[in-house]
PDB file of C-alpha atoms in Angstrom:
ATOM      1  CA  UNK A   1      29.289 -47.258  14.235  1.00  0.00           C
ATOM      2  CA  UNK A   2      32.522 -45.653  15.384  1.00  0.00           C
ATOM      3  CA  UNK A   3      36.112 -46.455  14.592  1.00  0.00           C
ATOM      4  CA  UNK A   4      39.408 -45.077  15.796  1.00  0.00           C
ATOM      5  CA  UNK A   5      42.020 -45.723  13.113  1.00  0.00           C
ATOM      6  CA  UNK A   6      45.694 -45.366  13.978  1.00  0.00           C
ATOM      7  CA  UNK A   7      48.570 -45.499  11.522  1.00  0.00           C
ATOM      8  CA  UNK A   8      51.045 -47.974  12.991  1.00  0.00           C
ATOM      9  CA  UNK A   9      54.405 -49.492  12.247  1.00  0.00           C
ATOM     10  CA  UNK A  10      53.337 -52.560  14.229  1.00  0.00           C
ATOM     11  CA  UNK A  11      50.466 -53.686  16.442  1.00  0.00           C
ATOM     12  CA  UNK A  12      49.343 -56.806  18.258  1.00  0.00           C
ATOM     13  CA  UNK A  13      46.598 -58.154  20.488  1.00  0.00           C
ATOM     14  CA  UNK A  14      47.336 -60.615  23.268  1.00  0.00           C
ATOM     15  CA  UNK A  15      44.779 -62.708  25.184  1.00  0.00           C
ATOM     16  CA  UNK A  16      45.923 -64.744  28.188  1.00  0.00           C
ATOM     17  CA  UNK A  17      49.555 -64.411  27.077  1.00  0.00           C
ATOM     18  CA  UNK A  18      48.819 -65.609  23.514  1.00  0.00           C
ATOM     19  CA  UNK A  19      49.162 -63.291  20.517  1.00  0.00           C
ATOM     20  CA  UNK A  20      45.838 -63.634  18.698  1.00  0.00           C
ATOM     21  CA  UNK A  21      46.427 -60.975  16.034  1.00  0.00           C
ATOM     22  CA  UNK A  22      49.385 -58.917  14.857  1.00  0.00           C
ATOM     23  CA  UNK A  23      50.508 -56.785  11.938  1.00  0.00           C
ATOM     24  CA  UNK A  24      53.727 -55.221  10.779  1.00  0.00           C
ATOM     25  CA  UNK A  25      53.187 -51.901   9.114  1.00  0.00           C
ATOM     26  CA  UNK A  26      52.800 -49.572   7.716  1.00  0.00           C
ATOM     27  CA  UNK A  27      49.237 -50.473   8.542  1.00  0.00           C
ATOM     28  CA  UNK A  28      46.156 -49.492  10.502  1.00  0.00           C
ATOM     29  CA  UNK A  29      45.131 -50.519  13.993  1.00  0.00           C
ATOM     30  CA  UNK A  30      41.372 -49.990  14.116  1.00  0.00           C
ATOM     31  CA  UNK A  31      39.165 -50.003  17.207  1.00  0.00           C
ATOM     32  CA  UNK A  32      35.501 -50.544  16.227  1.00  0.00           C
ATOM     33  CA  UNK A  33      32.503 -49.697  18.395  1.00  0.00           C
ATOM     34  CA  UNK A  34      28.912 -50.615  17.601  1.00  0.00           C
ATOM     35  CA  UNK A  35      25.700 -49.001  18.803  1.00  0.00           C
ATOM     36  CA  UNK A  36      22.149 -50.350  18.798  1.00  0.00           C
ATOM     37  CA  UNK A  37      20.985 -48.987  15.426  1.00  0.00           C
ATOM     38  CA  UNK A  38      24.022 -49.999  13.363  1.00  0.00           C
ATOM     39  CA  UNK A  39      23.540 -52.111  10.243  1.00  0.00           C
ATOM     40  CA  UNK A  40      25.556 -54.372   7.925  1.00  0.00           C
ATOM     41  CA  UNK A  41      25.399 -51.576   5.349  1.00  0.00           C
ATOM     42  CA  UNK A  42      27.216 -49.261   7.767  1.00  0.00           C
ATOM     43  CA  UNK A  43      29.791 -51.984   8.379  1.00  0.00           C
ATOM     44  CA  UNK A  44      30.392 -52.176   4.612  1.00  0.00           C
ATOM     45  CA  UNK A  45      30.728 -48.375   4.398  1.00  0.00           C
ATOM     46  CA  UNK A  46      33.234 -48.385   7.246  1.00  0.00           C
ATOM     47  CA  UNK A  47      35.259 -51.143   5.575  1.00  0.00           C
ATOM     48  CA  UNK A  48      35.401 -49.241   2.275  1.00  0.00           C
ATOM     49  CA  UNK A  49      36.406 -46.049   4.094  1.00  0.00           C
ATOM     50  CA  UNK A  50      39.181 -47.810   6.036  1.00  0.00           C
ATOM     51  CA  UNK A  51      40.515 -49.485   2.885  1.00  0.00           C
ATOM     52  CA  UNK A  52      40.607 -46.236   0.897  1.00  0.00           C
ATOM     53  CA  UNK A  53      41.436 -43.668   3.615  1.00  0.00           C
ATOM     54  CA  UNK A  54      44.511 -41.698   2.486  1.00  0.00           C
ATOM     55  CA  UNK A  55      46.557 -41.552   5.682  1.00  0.00           C
ATOM     56  CA  UNK A  56      49.998 -42.795   4.625  1.00  0.00           C
ATOM     57  CA  UNK A  57      52.509 -40.209   3.406  1.00  0.00           C
ATOM     58  CA  UNK A  58      54.272 -40.728   0.100  1.00  0.00           C
ATOM     59  CA  UNK A  59      58.062 -40.628   0.219  1.00  0.00           C
ATOM     60  CA  UNK A  60      58.118 -37.953  -2.472  1.00  0.00           C
ATOM     61  CA  UNK A  61      55.799 -34.986  -2.768  1.00  0.00           C
ATOM     62  CA  UNK A  62      54.642 -36.118  -6.212  1.00  0.00           C
ATOM     63  CA  UNK A  63      53.386 -39.435  -4.785  1.00  0.00           C
ATOM     64  CA  UNK A  64      50.822 -37.756  -2.542  1.00  0.00           C
ATOM     65  CA  UNK A  65      49.037 -39.631   0.194  1.00  0.00           C
ATOM     66  CA  UNK A  66      48.381 -43.362   0.048  1.00  0.00           C
ATOM     67  CA  UNK A  67      45.701 -45.688   1.402  1.00  0.00           C
ATOM     68  CA  UNK A  68      45.801 -49.264   2.646  1.00  0.00           C
ATOM     69  CA  UNK A  69      44.569 -50.311  -0.786  1.00  0.00           C
ATOM     70  CA  UNK A  70      47.437 -48.459  -2.503  1.00  0.00           C
ATOM     71  CA  UNK A  71      50.085 -50.053  -0.274  1.00  0.00           C
ATOM     72  CA  UNK A  72      48.444 -53.424   0.430  1.00  0.00           C
ATOM     73  CA  UNK A  73      48.834 -52.330   4.058  1.00  0.00           C
ATOM     74  CA  UNK A  74      47.451 -54.704   6.712  1.00  0.00           C
ATOM     75  CA  UNK A  75      44.782 -53.836   9.268  1.00  0.00           C
ATOM     76  CA  UNK A  76      44.322 -55.030  12.834  1.00  0.00           C
ATOM     77  CA  UNK A  77      40.612 -54.718  13.719  1.00  0.00           C
ATOM     78  CA  UNK A  78      39.625 -54.854  17.386  1.00  0.00           C
ATOM     79  CA  UNK A  79      36.110 -54.609  18.793  1.00  0.00           C
ATOM     80  CA  UNK A  80      35.881 -51.821  21.378  1.00  0.00           C
ATOM     81  CA  UNK A  81      32.505 -51.249  23.046  1.00  0.00           C
ATOM     82  CA  UNK A  82      34.024 -48.496  25.193  1.00  0.00           C
ATOM     83  CA  UNK A  83      33.982 -46.166  22.162  1.00  0.00           C
ATOM     84  CA  UNK A  84      30.327 -45.671  23.105  1.00  0.00           C
ATOM     85  CA  UNK A  85      31.059 -44.883  26.742  1.00  0.00           C
ATOM     86  CA  UNK A  86      29.496 -41.670  28.040  1.00  0.00           C
ATOM     87  CA  UNK A  87      31.274 -39.875  30.878  1.00  0.00           C
ATOM     88  CA  UNK A  88      29.503 -36.516  30.678  1.00  0.00           C
ATOM     89  CA  UNK A  89      27.762 -37.032  34.017  1.00  0.00           C
ATOM     90  CA  UNK A  90      29.406 -38.201  37.185  1.00  0.00           C
ATOM     91  CA  UNK A  91      32.688 -40.062  37.437  1.00  0.00           C
ATOM     92  CA  UNK A  92      31.651 -43.418  35.986  1.00  0.00           C
ATOM     93  CA  UNK A  93      31.055 -43.870  32.277  1.00  0.00           C
ATOM     94  CA  UNK A  94      27.818 -45.456  31.177  1.00  0.00           C
ATOM     95  CA  UNK A  95      27.718 -47.975  28.346  1.00  0.00           C
ATOM     96  CA  UNK A  96      24.032 -47.555  27.404  1.00  0.00           C
ATOM     97  CA  UNK A  97      24.842 -46.580  23.813  1.00  0.00           C
ATOM     98  CA  UNK A  98      27.067 -49.630  23.236  1.00  0.00           C
ATOM     99  CA  UNK A  99      25.319 -52.513  21.499  1.00  0.00           C
ATOM    100  CA  UNK A 100      25.258 -55.835  23.368  1.00  0.00           C
ATOM    101  CA  UNK A 101      27.543 -58.637  22.187  1.00  0.00           C
ATOM    102  CA  UNK A 102      24.916 -60.508  20.124  1.00  0.00           C
ATOM    103  CA  UNK A 103      24.333 -57.319  18.102  1.00  0.00           C
ATOM    104  CA  UNK A 104      27.895 -55.987  18.011  1.00  0.00           C
ATOM    105  CA  UNK A 105      29.901 -59.127  17.249  1.00  0.00           C
ATOM    106  CA  UNK A 106      28.290 -59.898  13.860  1.00  0.00           C
ATOM    107  CA  UNK A 107      28.755 -56.271  12.787  1.00  0.00           C
ATOM    108  CA  UNK A 108      32.435 -56.185  13.723  1.00  0.00           C
ATOM    109  CA  UNK A 109      32.773 -59.507  11.870  1.00  0.00           C
ATOM    110  CA  UNK A 110      31.057 -57.880   8.885  1.00  0.00           C
ATOM    111  CA  UNK A 111      33.604 -55.034   8.825  1.00  0.00           C
ATOM    112  CA  UNK A 112      36.369 -57.654   8.750  1.00  0.00           C
ATOM    113  CA  UNK A 113      34.608 -59.723   6.054  1.00  0.00           C
ATOM    114  CA  UNK A 114      34.048 -56.650   3.875  1.00  0.00           C
ATOM    115  CA  UNK A 115      37.690 -55.605   4.226  1.00  0.00           C
ATOM    116  CA  UNK A 116      38.834 -59.074   3.214  1.00  0.00           C
ATOM    117  CA  UNK A 117      36.425 -59.029   0.256  1.00  0.00           C
ATOM    118  CA  UNK A 118      38.128 -55.808  -0.867  1.00  0.00           C
ATOM    119  CA  UNK A 119      41.489 -57.615  -0.780  1.00  0.00           C
ATOM    120  CA  UNK A 120      42.756 -56.486   2.616  1.00  0.00           C
ATOM    121  CA  UNK A 121      44.969 -58.515   4.916  1.00  0.00           C
ATOM    122  CA  UNK A 122      43.137 -58.331   8.244  1.00  0.00           C
ATOM    123  CA  UNK A 123      44.056 -59.594  11.699  1.00  0.00           C
ATOM    124  CA  UNK A 124      41.648 -59.347  14.619  1.00  0.00           C
ATOM    125  CA  UNK A 125      41.371 -59.373  18.350  1.00  0.00           C
ATOM    126  CA  UNK A 126      39.048 -61.776  20.165  1.00  0.00           C
ATOM    127  CA  UNK A 127      35.540 -60.475  20.749  1.00  0.00           C
ATOM    128  CA  UNK A 128      34.620 -60.127  24.419  1.00  0.00           C
ATOM    129  CA  UNK A 129      38.048 -61.187  25.685  1.00  0.00           C
ATOM    130  CA  UNK A 130      40.289 -59.279  28.067  1.00  0.00           C
ATOM    131  CA  UNK A 131      42.684 -58.086  25.373  1.00  0.00           C
ATOM    132  CA  UNK A 132      46.052 -56.407  25.748  1.00  0.00           C
ATOM    133  CA  UNK A 133      46.739 -54.179  22.758  1.00  0.00           C
ATOM    134  CA  UNK A 134      50.194 -52.849  21.997  1.00  0.00           C
ATOM    135  CA  UNK A 135      51.171 -50.707  19.053  1.00  0.00           C
ATOM    136  CA  UNK A 136      53.610 -48.207  17.710  1.00  0.00           C
ATOM    137  CA  UNK A 137      51.574 -45.250  16.460  1.00  0.00           C
ATOM    138  CA  UNK A 138      53.334 -43.707  13.458  1.00  0.00           C
ATOM    139  CA  UNK A 139      53.242 -39.936  13.295  1.00  0.00           C
ATOM    140  CA  UNK A 140      51.331 -40.193  15.569  1.00  0.00           C
ATOM    141  CA  UNK A 141      48.312 -40.294  13.325  1.00  0.00           C
ATOM    142  CA  UNK A 142      44.886 -41.139  14.732  1.00  0.00           C
ATOM    143  CA  UNK A 143      41.491 -40.411  13.185  1.00  0.00           C
ATOM    144  CA  UNK A 144      37.901 -40.935  14.376  1.00  0.00           C
ATOM    145  CA  UNK A 145      35.390 -42.246  11.837  1.00  0.00           C
ATOM    146  CA  UNK A 146      31.665 -42.307  12.508  1.00  0.00           C
ATOM    147  CA  UNK A 147      28.783 -43.665  10.434  1.00  0.00           C
TER     148      UNK A 147
END
């Protein structure tokens, strides 16, 4: 399981002209990719990591870095099979490592469910849809997580 987490001041997902998920930050916009061997346990680990990842700067040096859990910061979670694209050979990426929808969708849903169980406010994209994602990356700060 892979995730690209971006600190944002705002982010939204639009499908067919309709906003299906949006957050105002500070928060995290998270793209989640699933491969064939991923498990619900990995989804739970990813959720805990996202909720506790210290990526927000404190306003004063004594405050240190903060996490979503510290700030009650929202997350926008978007499934992204292309995180498992492989473009090492040729000019066209292959998607062999990306799990098919029936495998991936429940695991992305599990990440969201686990985040909500931890107390997070979570918005989502729409699995399998042609999504338009817009965001304001703060910093910019982007980190790759892999389990």
